[in-house]
Amino acid sequence: MQADQELIPISDWMRRTTIDFFQKNKDAMMVKGYVSLSNPAIVTIMSTTYEPLMRDTHFISCKAREILLDHTSGEVIRDDELLRAEMEINAHVKSVHEYFDTRIAQADQKLALHGITQDSMQRKERNYETKICSPTMTHFFNILYKADVYLSQLHYLWMTAELADDDNEAMRVRLNAERDVRHQILAMCRLATQHFTLVRRLCMAVKDQRTEQRRLSAERDRQITIERAERQRVIAEREARAKSKKIERHEKRVGKMAESLSVAQEELDRVAAGAVEEVSPLPA
């Protein structure tokens, strides 16, 4: 980037969405950079697809593995599904790279006949700030740059009548090619969104399963607590009954002892009374 070139911040070119990726993923590791683009159509595609693609690829490669990690075993649940999603996205990204590499090479050959090279084309590039958090996003900006170059080449091929001999046919070829460029980029983004939807559904299912497991575990704990309390209540009642019976038996023994003592005391009193009568002096 030239020292005098202005870097357009993400906040100026990214279309606002409800995804709010940067606010919701403040801890996500990012690599800052920039991409040089000249075609407004490519800038529009970048502005509308950047944040959804960032969310999709970051969730599949990073966030989902955090959610699906089994802390007991240390394994990632259904990691094969995540790998399959990543491999399919990577394969599609590779095919898009090949698509643009082939067409740029073919355009270079045709333009060389007119003495035109990529360096000699008049492309008013502007530098746009970028942040990436996955390899797919790196490829995304590389593909955008290739698409930007290819659209410039298409314009030069159209101006030099290399697309077709007939002007109307040349315009049709150019418009179809431009449409195909948009389709290639958007198809890559749609594929990532499809896999994001499937992986998120998988994560939600695992979350629901864990929630149900926690509910069942809490229910078991509650039942165990109730049973323990019931056992303690039964034991306490048994002990209370045993204590009550012990006290009752003790009271009966005390009562019998008191009764026996009372009888013995009465007997002693009678004996004492009789002895007194025997020793009393005779009247005069």
PDB file of C-alpha atoms in Angstrom:
ATOM      1  CA  MET A   1       0.000   0.000   0.000  1.00  0.00           C
ATOM      2  CA  GLN A   2       1.297   3.404  -0.884  1.00  0.00           C
ATOM      3  CA  ALA A   3       2.056   5.658   2.063  1.00  0.00           C
ATOM      4  CA  ASP A   4      -0.317   8.335   0.709  1.00  0.00           C
ATOM      5  CA  GLN A   5      -3.204   5.938   0.056  1.00  0.00           C
ATOM      6  CA  GLU A   6      -6.123   6.145   2.433  1.00  0.00           C
ATOM      7  CA  LEU A   7      -7.206   2.971   4.244  1.00  0.00           C
ATOM      8  CA  ILE A   8     -10.990   2.773   4.322  1.00  0.00           C
ATOM      9  CA  PRO A   9     -12.041   1.367   7.724  1.00  0.00           C
ATOM     10  CA  ILE A  10     -14.358  -1.606   7.991  1.00  0.00           C
ATOM     11  CA  SER A  11     -17.001   0.520   9.690  1.00  0.00           C
ATOM     12  CA  ASP A  12     -17.274   2.602   6.498  1.00  0.00           C
ATOM     13  CA  TRP A  13     -17.640  -0.183   3.941  1.00  0.00           C
ATOM     14  CA  MET A  14     -19.289  -3.090   5.820  1.00  0.00           C
ATOM     15  CA  ARG A  15     -23.052  -3.229   5.602  1.00  0.00           C
ATOM     16  CA  ARG A  16     -24.701  -3.263   9.030  1.00  0.00           C
ATOM     17  CA  THR A  17     -26.510  -6.478   9.946  1.00  0.00           C
ATOM     18  CA  THR A  18     -28.091  -8.002  13.025  1.00  0.00           C
ATOM     19  CA  ILE A  19     -25.191 -10.468  13.207  1.00  0.00           C
ATOM     20  CA  ASP A  20     -23.054  -7.931  15.089  1.00  0.00           C
ATOM     21  CA  PHE A  21     -20.068 -10.290  14.858  1.00  0.00           C
ATOM     22  CA  PHE A  22     -17.394  -8.020  16.302  1.00  0.00           C
ATOM     23  CA  GLN A  23     -19.424  -7.085  19.372  1.00  0.00           C
ATOM     24  CA  LYS A  24     -20.464 -10.666  20.092  1.00  0.00           C
ATOM     25  CA  ASN A  25     -16.996 -12.134  19.519  1.00  0.00           C
ATOM     26  CA  LYS A  26     -14.655  -9.647  21.163  1.00  0.00           C
ATOM     27  CA  ASP A  27     -12.318 -12.458  22.246  1.00  0.00           C
ATOM     28  CA  ALA A  28     -11.936 -13.867  18.731  1.00  0.00           C
ATOM     29  CA  MET A  29      -8.365 -13.673  17.435  1.00  0.00           C
ATOM     30  CA  MET A  30      -8.116 -11.379  14.395  1.00  0.00           C
ATOM     31  CA  VAL A  31      -5.475 -10.549  11.815  1.00  0.00           C
ATOM     32  CA  LYS A  32      -5.688  -7.049  10.356  1.00  0.00           C
ATOM     33  CA  GLY A  33      -4.875  -6.276   6.735  1.00  0.00           C
ATOM     34  CA  TYR A  34      -6.289  -4.659   3.631  1.00  0.00           C
ATOM     35  CA  VAL A  35      -7.508  -5.518   0.145  1.00  0.00           C
ATOM     36  CA  SER A  36      -7.168  -3.312  -2.941  1.00  0.00           C
ATOM     37  CA  LEU A  37     -10.314  -3.143  -5.081  1.00  0.00           C
ATOM     38  CA  SER A  38     -11.459  -0.934  -7.922  1.00  0.00           C
ATOM     39  CA  ASN A  39     -14.800  -2.364  -9.070  1.00  0.00           C
ATOM     40  CA  PRO A  40     -17.905  -1.084  -7.223  1.00  0.00           C
ATOM     41  CA  ALA A  41     -19.726  -4.374  -7.822  1.00  0.00           C
ATOM     42  CA  ILE A  42     -17.002  -6.310  -5.997  1.00  0.00           C
ATOM     43  CA  VAL A  43     -17.012  -3.789  -3.156  1.00  0.00           C
ATOM     44  CA  THR A  44     -20.788  -4.248  -2.863  1.00  0.00           C
ATOM     45  CA  ILE A  45     -20.403  -8.027  -2.721  1.00  0.00           C
ATOM     46  CA  MET A  46     -17.712  -7.654  -0.063  1.00  0.00           C
ATOM     47  CA  SER A  47     -19.832  -5.326   2.042  1.00  0.00           C
ATOM     48  CA  THR A  48     -22.855  -7.653   2.027  1.00  0.00           C
ATOM     49  CA  THR A  49     -21.126 -11.026   2.425  1.00  0.00           C
ATOM     50  CA  TYR A  50     -18.188 -10.223   4.707  1.00  0.00           C
ATOM     51  CA  GLU A  51     -19.865 -10.366   8.121  1.00  0.00           C
ATOM     52  CA  PRO A  52     -22.100 -13.403   7.388  1.00  0.00           C
ATOM     53  CA  LEU A  53     -19.129 -15.343   6.012  1.00  0.00           C
ATOM     54  CA  MET A  54     -16.994 -14.307   8.993  1.00  0.00           C
ATOM     55  CA  ARG A  55     -19.675 -15.540  11.386  1.00  0.00           C
ATOM     56  CA  ASP A  56     -20.221 -18.803   9.489  1.00  0.00           C
ATOM     57  CA  THR A  57     -16.579 -19.826   9.158  1.00  0.00           C
ATOM     58  CA  HIS A  58     -15.618 -18.738  12.685  1.00  0.00           C
ATOM     59  CA  PHE A  59     -18.525 -20.656  14.177  1.00  0.00           C
ATOM     60  CA  ILE A  60     -17.769 -23.844  12.220  1.00  0.00           C
ATOM     61  CA  SER A  61     -14.018 -23.850  12.873  1.00  0.00           C
ATOM     62  CA  CYS A  62     -13.825 -22.329  16.365  1.00  0.00           C
ATOM     63  CA  LYS A  63     -17.053 -21.694  18.268  1.00  0.00           C
ATOM     64  CA  ALA A  64     -18.678 -25.033  17.490  1.00  0.00           C
ATOM     65  CA  ARG A  65     -15.678 -26.955  18.800  1.00  0.00           C
ATOM     66  CA  GLU A  66     -15.891 -25.033  22.067  1.00  0.00           C
ATOM     67  CA  ILE A  67     -19.569 -25.933  22.376  1.00  0.00           C
ATOM     68  CA  LEU A  68     -19.132 -29.582  21.378  1.00  0.00           C
ATOM     69  CA  LEU A  69     -16.095 -30.231  23.571  1.00  0.00           C
ATOM     70  CA  ASP A  70     -16.757 -33.011  26.059  1.00  0.00           C
ATOM     71  CA  HIS A  71     -14.906 -31.879  29.183  1.00  0.00           C
ATOM     72  CA  THR A  72     -15.002 -35.391  30.620  1.00  0.00           C
ATOM     73  CA  SER A  73     -13.288 -37.202  27.737  1.00  0.00           C
ATOM     74  CA  GLY A  74     -11.587 -34.200  26.125  1.00  0.00           C
ATOM     75  CA  GLU A  75     -13.044 -35.205  22.741  1.00  0.00           C
ATOM     76  CA  VAL A  76     -15.085 -32.995  20.422  1.00  0.00           C
ATOM     77  CA  ILE A  77     -18.549 -34.450  19.868  1.00  0.00           C
ATOM     78  CA  ARG A  78     -19.325 -35.125  16.192  1.00  0.00           C
ATOM     79  CA  ASP A  79     -15.988 -33.645  15.142  1.00  0.00           C
ATOM     80  CA  ASP A  80     -16.322 -35.604  11.884  1.00  0.00           C
ATOM     81  CA  GLU A  81     -19.284 -33.375  10.962  1.00  0.00           C
ATOM     82  CA  LEU A  82     -17.199 -30.252  11.520  1.00  0.00           C
ATOM     83  CA  LEU A  83     -14.333 -31.659   9.472  1.00  0.00           C
ATOM     84  CA  ARG A  84     -16.706 -32.585   6.661  1.00  0.00           C
ATOM     85  CA  ALA A  85     -18.125 -29.046   6.608  1.00  0.00           C
ATOM     86  CA  GLU A  86     -14.640 -27.518   6.556  1.00  0.00           C
ATOM     87  CA  MET A  87     -13.456 -29.859   3.809  1.00  0.00           C
ATOM     88  CA  GLU A  88     -16.453 -29.103   1.584  1.00  0.00           C
ATOM     89  CA  ILE A  89     -15.987 -25.357   2.061  1.00  0.00           C
ATOM     90  CA  ASN A  90     -12.251 -25.660   1.365  1.00  0.00           C
ATOM     91  CA  ALA A  91     -12.911 -27.693  -1.780  1.00  0.00           C
ATOM     92  CA  HIS A  92     -15.359 -25.081  -3.051  1.00  0.00           C
ATOM     93  CA  VAL A  93     -12.949 -22.255  -2.246  1.00  0.00           C
ATOM     94  CA  LYS A  94     -10.246 -24.073  -4.207  1.00  0.00           C
ATOM     95  CA  SER A  95     -12.562 -24.446  -7.188  1.00  0.00           C
ATOM     96  CA  VAL A  96     -13.342 -20.702  -7.099  1.00  0.00           C
ATOM     97  CA  HIS A  97      -9.615 -19.929  -7.032  1.00  0.00           C
ATOM     98  CA  GLU A  98      -9.121 -22.174 -10.058  1.00  0.00           C
ATOM     99  CA  TYR A  99     -12.053 -20.529 -11.831  1.00  0.00           C
ATOM    100  CA  PHE A 100     -10.517 -17.056 -11.559  1.00  0.00           C
ATOM    101  CA  ASP A 101      -6.925 -18.223 -12.127  1.00  0.00           C
ATOM    102  CA  THR A 102      -7.956 -19.871 -15.392  1.00  0.00           C
ATOM    103  CA  ARG A 103      -9.937 -16.906 -16.671  1.00  0.00           C
ATOM    104  CA  ILE A 104      -7.330 -14.345 -15.636  1.00  0.00           C
ATOM    105  CA  ALA A 105      -4.647 -16.369 -17.445  1.00  0.00           C
ATOM    106  CA  GLN A 106      -6.820 -16.617 -20.580  1.00  0.00           C
ATOM    107  CA  ALA A 107      -7.568 -12.884 -20.473  1.00  0.00           C
ATOM    108  CA  ASP A 108      -3.864 -12.107 -20.041  1.00  0.00           C
ATOM    109  CA  GLN A 109      -3.080 -14.011 -23.242  1.00  0.00           C
ATOM    110  CA  LYS A 110      -5.737 -12.190 -25.261  1.00  0.00           C
ATOM    111  CA  LEU A 111      -4.865  -8.757 -23.887  1.00  0.00           C
ATOM    112  CA  ALA A 112      -1.164  -9.360 -24.518  1.00  0.00           C
ATOM    113  CA  LEU A 113      -1.976  -9.295 -28.243  1.00  0.00           C
ATOM    114  CA  HIS A 114      -2.912  -5.642 -27.745  1.00  0.00           C
ATOM    115  CA  GLY A 115       0.069  -4.894 -25.537  1.00  0.00           C
ATOM    116  CA  ILE A 116      -2.080  -4.688 -22.418  1.00  0.00           C
ATOM    117  CA  THR A 117      -0.947  -6.158 -19.117  1.00  0.00           C
ATOM    118  CA  GLN A 118      -2.410  -6.096 -15.631  1.00  0.00           C
ATOM    119  CA  ASP A 119       0.054  -3.380 -14.662  1.00  0.00           C
ATOM    120  CA  SER A 120      -0.887  -1.196 -17.627  1.00  0.00           C
ATOM    121  CA  MET A 121      -4.645  -1.393 -17.038  1.00  0.00           C
ATOM    122  CA  GLN A 122      -6.213   1.704 -15.549  1.00  0.00           C
ATOM    123  CA  ARG A 123      -7.629   0.463 -12.266  1.00  0.00           C
ATOM    124  CA  LYS A 124      -8.461   3.068  -9.634  1.00  0.00           C
ATOM    125  CA  GLU A 125      -7.850   0.900  -6.626  1.00  0.00           C
ATOM    126  CA  ARG A 126      -8.822   1.837  -3.114  1.00  0.00           C
ATOM    127  CA  ASN A 127      -7.542   0.060  -0.032  1.00  0.00           C
ATOM    128  CA  TYR A 128     -10.134  -1.413   2.302  1.00  0.00           C
ATOM    129  CA  GLU A 129      -9.325  -2.429   5.851  1.00  0.00           C
ATOM    130  CA  THR A 130      -9.867  -6.122   6.580  1.00  0.00           C
ATOM    131  CA  LYS A 131      -9.954  -8.396   9.598  1.00  0.00           C
ATOM    132  CA  ILE A 132      -9.792 -12.172   9.279  1.00  0.00           C
ATOM    133  CA  CYS A 133     -10.282 -14.950  11.816  1.00  0.00           C
ATOM    134  CA  SER A 134     -10.074 -18.063   9.627  1.00  0.00           C
ATOM    135  CA  PRO A 135      -8.231 -19.302   6.512  1.00  0.00           C
ATOM    136  CA  THR A 136     -11.477 -19.101   4.549  1.00  0.00           C
ATOM    137  CA  MET A 137     -11.603 -15.348   5.123  1.00  0.00           C
ATOM    138  CA  THR A 138      -8.044 -15.025   3.803  1.00  0.00           C
ATOM    139  CA  HIS A 139      -9.114 -16.870   0.654  1.00  0.00           C
ATOM    140  CA  PHE A 140     -12.253 -14.724   0.491  1.00  0.00           C
ATOM    141  CA  PHE A 141     -10.286 -11.497   0.128  1.00  0.00           C
ATOM    142  CA  ASN A 142      -7.823 -13.095  -2.291  1.00  0.00           C
ATOM    143  CA  ILE A 143     -10.761 -14.217  -4.422  1.00  0.00           C
ATOM    144  CA  LEU A 144     -12.292 -10.730  -4.278  1.00  0.00           C
ATOM    145  CA  TYR A 145      -9.035  -9.277  -5.555  1.00  0.00           C
ATOM    146  CA  LYS A 146      -8.896 -11.819  -8.391  1.00  0.00           C
ATOM    147  CA  ALA A 147     -12.530 -11.107  -9.256  1.00  0.00           C
ATOM    148  CA  ASP A 148     -11.746  -7.395  -9.318  1.00  0.00           C
ATOM    149  CA  VAL A 149      -8.822  -7.953 -11.676  1.00  0.00           C
ATOM    150  CA  TYR A 150     -10.878 -10.247 -13.902  1.00  0.00           C
ATOM    151  CA  LEU A 151     -13.735  -7.748 -14.223  1.00  0.00           C
ATOM    152  CA  SER A 152     -11.206  -5.102 -15.296  1.00  0.00           C
ATOM    153  CA  GLN A 153      -9.852  -7.540 -17.864  1.00  0.00           C
ATOM    154  CA  LEU A 154     -13.367  -8.208 -19.115  1.00  0.00           C
ATOM    155  CA  HIS A 155     -13.860  -4.490 -19.668  1.00  0.00           C
ATOM    156  CA  TYR A 156     -10.623  -4.284 -21.659  1.00  0.00           C
ATOM    157  CA  LEU A 157     -11.542  -7.415 -23.651  1.00  0.00           C
ATOM    158  CA  TRP A 158     -14.883  -5.826 -24.439  1.00  0.00           C
ATOM    159  CA  MET A 159     -13.226  -2.540 -25.496  1.00  0.00           C
ATOM    160  CA  THR A 160     -10.737  -4.391 -27.751  1.00  0.00           C
ATOM    161  CA  ALA A 161     -13.518  -6.528 -29.301  1.00  0.00           C
ATOM    162  CA  GLU A 162     -11.926  -9.735 -28.046  1.00  0.00           C
ATOM    163  CA  LEU A 163     -15.129 -11.092 -26.528  1.00  0.00           C
ATOM    164  CA  ALA A 164     -16.972 -11.423 -29.850  1.00  0.00           C
ATOM    165  CA  ASP A 165     -17.021  -9.932 -33.352  1.00  0.00           C
ATOM    166  CA  ASP A 166     -20.596  -8.730 -32.975  1.00  0.00           C
ATOM    167  CA  ASP A 167     -21.004  -5.860 -30.526  1.00  0.00           C
ATOM    168  CA  ASN A 168     -24.327  -7.125 -29.177  1.00  0.00           C
ATOM    169  CA  GLU A 169     -22.914 -10.601 -28.677  1.00  0.00           C
ATOM    170  CA  ALA A 170     -19.853  -9.108 -26.993  1.00  0.00           C
ATOM    171  CA  MET A 171     -22.066  -7.208 -24.563  1.00  0.00           C
ATOM    172  CA  ARG A 172     -24.045 -10.363 -23.819  1.00  0.00           C
ATOM    173  CA  VAL A 173     -20.844 -12.330 -23.158  1.00  0.00           C
ATOM    174  CA  ARG A 174     -19.559  -9.601 -20.886  1.00  0.00           C
ATOM    175  CA  LEU A 175     -22.769  -9.378 -18.863  1.00  0.00           C
ATOM    176  CA  ASN A 176     -22.956 -13.172 -18.532  1.00  0.00           C
ATOM    177  CA  ALA A 177     -19.332 -13.291 -17.393  1.00  0.00           C
ATOM    178  CA  GLU A 178     -19.946 -10.568 -14.808  1.00  0.00           C
ATOM    179  CA  ARG A 179     -23.031 -12.433 -13.607  1.00  0.00           C
ATOM    180  CA  ASP A 180     -21.000 -15.639 -13.332  1.00  0.00           C
ATOM    181  CA  VAL A 181     -18.364 -13.819 -11.254  1.00  0.00           C
ATOM    182  CA  ARG A 182     -21.008 -12.769  -8.754  1.00  0.00           C
ATOM    183  CA  HIS A 183     -22.447 -16.284  -8.752  1.00  0.00           C
ATOM    184  CA  GLN A 184     -19.062 -17.849  -7.959  1.00  0.00           C
ATOM    185  CA  ILE A 185     -18.504 -15.641  -4.917  1.00  0.00           C
ATOM    186  CA  LEU A 186     -22.069 -15.803  -3.623  1.00  0.00           C
ATOM    187  CA  ALA A 187     -22.226 -19.584  -4.075  1.00  0.00           C
ATOM    188  CA  MET A 188     -19.176 -19.914  -1.832  1.00  0.00           C
ATOM    189  CA  CYS A 189     -20.865 -17.770   0.819  1.00  0.00           C
ATOM    190  CA  ARG A 190     -24.151 -19.665   0.537  1.00  0.00           C
ATOM    191  CA  LEU A 191     -22.347 -22.986   1.001  1.00  0.00           C
ATOM    192  CA  ALA A 192     -20.709 -21.681   4.182  1.00  0.00           C
ATOM    193  CA  THR A 193     -24.106 -20.515   5.465  1.00  0.00           C
ATOM    194  CA  GLN A 194     -25.656 -23.916   4.750  1.00  0.00           C
ATOM    195  CA  HIS A 195     -22.957 -25.670   6.756  1.00  0.00           C
ATOM    196  CA  PHE A 196     -23.220 -23.043   9.490  1.00  0.00           C
ATOM    197  CA  THR A 197     -26.941 -23.782   9.775  1.00  0.00           C
ATOM    198  CA  LEU A 198     -26.335 -27.531  10.020  1.00  0.00           C
ATOM    199  CA  VAL A 199     -23.518 -27.178  12.545  1.00  0.00           C
ATOM    200  CA  ARG A 200     -25.513 -24.715  14.662  1.00  0.00           C
ATOM    201  CA  ARG A 201     -28.434 -27.154  14.652  1.00  0.00           C
ATOM    202  CA  LEU A 202     -26.048 -29.878  15.835  1.00  0.00           C
ATOM    203  CA  CYS A 203     -24.739 -27.612  18.597  1.00  0.00           C
ATOM    204  CA  MET A 204     -28.278 -26.742  19.698  1.00  0.00           C
ATOM    205  CA  ALA A 205     -29.154 -30.444  19.839  1.00  0.00           C
ATOM    206  CA  VAL A 206     -26.104 -31.143  22.015  1.00  0.00           C
ATOM    207  CA  LYS A 207     -26.962 -28.167  24.229  1.00  0.00           C
ATOM    208  CA  ASP A 208     -30.546 -29.426  24.597  1.00  0.00           C
ATOM    209  CA  GLN A 209     -29.240 -32.899  25.449  1.00  0.00           C
ATOM    210  CA  ARG A 210     -26.939 -31.470  28.099  1.00  0.00           C
ATOM    211  CA  THR A 211     -29.777 -29.366  29.494  1.00  0.00           C
ATOM    212  CA  GLU A 212     -31.961 -32.471  29.720  1.00  0.00           C
ATOM    213  CA  GLN A 213     -29.149 -34.397  31.381  1.00  0.00           C
ATOM    214  CA  ARG A 214     -28.709 -31.611  33.926  1.00  0.00           C
ATOM    215  CA  ARG A 215     -32.458 -31.594  34.520  1.00  0.00           C
ATOM    216  CA  LEU A 216     -32.522 -35.356  35.072  1.00  0.00           C
ATOM    217  CA  SER A 217     -29.475 -35.129  37.305  1.00  0.00           C
ATOM    218  CA  ALA A 218     -31.100 -32.354  39.323  1.00  0.00           C
ATOM    219  CA  GLU A 219     -34.282 -34.432  39.544  1.00  0.00           C
ATOM    220  CA  ARG A 220     -32.274 -37.431  40.768  1.00  0.00           C
ATOM    221  CA  ASP A 221     -30.494 -35.259  43.323  1.00  0.00           C
ATOM    222  CA  ARG A 222     -33.814 -33.824  44.466  1.00  0.00           C
ATOM    223  CA  GLN A 223     -35.283 -37.320  44.781  1.00  0.00           C
ATOM    224  CA  ILE A 224     -32.237 -38.512  46.705  1.00  0.00           C
ATOM    225  CA  THR A 225     -32.554 -35.515  49.021  1.00  0.00           C
ATOM    226  CA  ILE A 226     -36.247 -36.276  49.580  1.00  0.00           C
ATOM    227  CA  GLU A 227     -35.525 -39.963  50.254  1.00  0.00           C
ATOM    228  CA  ARG A 228     -32.693 -39.054  52.626  1.00  0.00           C
ATOM    229  CA  ALA A 229     -34.955 -36.630  54.466  1.00  0.00           C
ATOM    230  CA  GLU A 230     -37.675 -39.284  54.636  1.00  0.00           C
ATOM    231  CA  ARG A 231     -35.224 -41.825  56.051  1.00  0.00           C
ATOM    232  CA  GLN A 232     -34.033 -39.298  58.614  1.00  0.00           C
ATOM    233  CA  ARG A 233     -37.643 -38.538  59.522  1.00  0.00           C
ATOM    234  CA  VAL A 234     -38.435 -42.245  59.964  1.00  0.00           C
ATOM    235  CA  ILE A 235     -35.295 -42.748  62.047  1.00  0.00           C
ATOM    236  CA  ALA A 236     -36.120 -39.689  64.117  1.00  0.00           C
ATOM    237  CA  GLU A 237     -39.684 -40.946  64.677  1.00  0.00           C
ATOM    238  CA  ARG A 238     -38.372 -44.392  65.610  1.00  0.00           C
ATOM    239  CA  GLU A 239     -35.907 -42.904  68.020  1.00  0.00           C
ATOM    240  CA  ALA A 240     -38.613 -40.646  69.450  1.00  0.00           C
ATOM    241  CA  ARG A 241     -40.928 -43.634  69.951  1.00  0.00           C
ATOM    242  CA  ALA A 242     -38.138 -45.652  71.540  1.00  0.00           C
ATOM    243  CA  LYS A 243     -37.283 -42.738  73.819  1.00  0.00           C
ATOM    244  CA  SER A 244     -40.945 -42.275  74.677  1.00  0.00           C
ATOM    245  CA  LYS A 245     -41.303 -45.973  75.519  1.00  0.00           C
ATOM    246  CA  LYS A 246     -38.137 -45.841  77.599  1.00  0.00           C
ATOM    247  CA  ILE A 247     -39.456 -42.855  79.510  1.00  0.00           C
ATOM    248  CA  GLU A 248     -42.802 -44.592  79.920  1.00  0.00           C
ATOM    249  CA  ARG A 249     -41.140 -47.741  81.235  1.00  0.00           C
ATOM    250  CA  HIS A 250     -38.999 -45.639  83.577  1.00  0.00           C
ATOM    251  CA  GLU A 251     -42.066 -43.803  84.819  1.00  0.00           C
ATOM    252  CA  LYS A 252     -43.833 -47.117  85.398  1.00  0.00           C
ATOM    253  CA  ARG A 253     -40.855 -48.420  87.360  1.00  0.00           C
ATOM    254  CA  VAL A 254     -40.703 -45.229  89.358  1.00  0.00           C
ATOM    255  CA  GLY A 255     -44.444 -45.435  89.971  1.00  0.00           C
ATOM    256  CA  LYS A 256     -44.211 -49.030  91.110  1.00  0.00           C
ATOM    257  CA  MET A 257     -41.259 -48.175  93.326  1.00  0.00           C
ATOM    258  CA  ALA A 258     -43.186 -45.252  94.774  1.00  0.00           C
ATOM    259  CA  GLU A 259     -46.190 -47.478  95.336  1.00  0.00           C
ATOM    260  CA  SER A 260     -44.030 -50.126  96.990  1.00  0.00           C
ATOM    261  CA  LEU A 261     -42.407 -47.510  99.162  1.00  0.00           C
ATOM    262  CA  SER A 262     -45.813 -46.134 100.065  1.00  0.00           C
ATOM    263  CA  VAL A 263     -47.072 -49.596 101.036  1.00  0.00           C
ATOM    264  CA  ALA A 264     -43.896 -50.261 103.007  1.00  0.00           C
ATOM    265  CA  GLN A 265     -44.212 -46.900 104.716  1.00  0.00           C
ATOM    266  CA  GLU A 266     -47.808 -47.649 105.657  1.00  0.00           C
ATOM    267  CA  GLU A 267     -46.765 -51.025 107.025  1.00  0.00           C
ATOM    268  CA  LEU A 268     -44.018 -49.399 109.033  1.00  0.00           C
ATOM    269  CA  ASP A 269     -46.437 -46.819 110.286  1.00  0.00           C
ATOM    270  CA  ARG A 270     -48.842 -49.554 111.478  1.00  0.00           C
ATOM    271  CA  VAL A 271     -46.046 -51.465 113.134  1.00  0.00           C
ATOM    272  CA  ALA A 272     -44.827 -48.318 114.825  1.00  0.00           C
ATOM    273  CA  ALA A 273     -48.322 -47.470 115.960  1.00  0.00           C
ATOM    274  CA  GLY A 274     -48.761 -50.963 117.474  1.00  0.00           C
ATOM    275  CA  ALA A 275     -45.469 -50.724 119.312  1.00  0.00           C
ATOM    276  CA  VAL A 276     -46.458 -47.424 120.812  1.00  0.00           C
ATOM    277  CA  GLU A 277     -49.692 -48.892 122.136  1.00  0.00           C
ATOM    278  CA  GLU A 278     -47.818 -51.782 123.695  1.00  0.00           C
ATOM    279  CA  VAL A 279     -45.452 -49.580 125.657  1.00  0.00           C
ATOM    280  CA  SER A 280     -48.052 -47.038 126.758  1.00  0.00           C
ATOM    281  CA  PRO A 281     -48.483 -46.908 130.675  1.00  0.00           C
ATOM    282  CA  LEU A 282     -51.679 -48.162 132.303  1.00  0.00           C
ATOM    283  CA  PRO A 283     -54.092 -45.557 133.528  1.00  0.00           C
ATOM    284  CA  ALA A 284     -54.157 -44.918 137.373  1.00  0.00           C
TER     285      ALA A 284
END
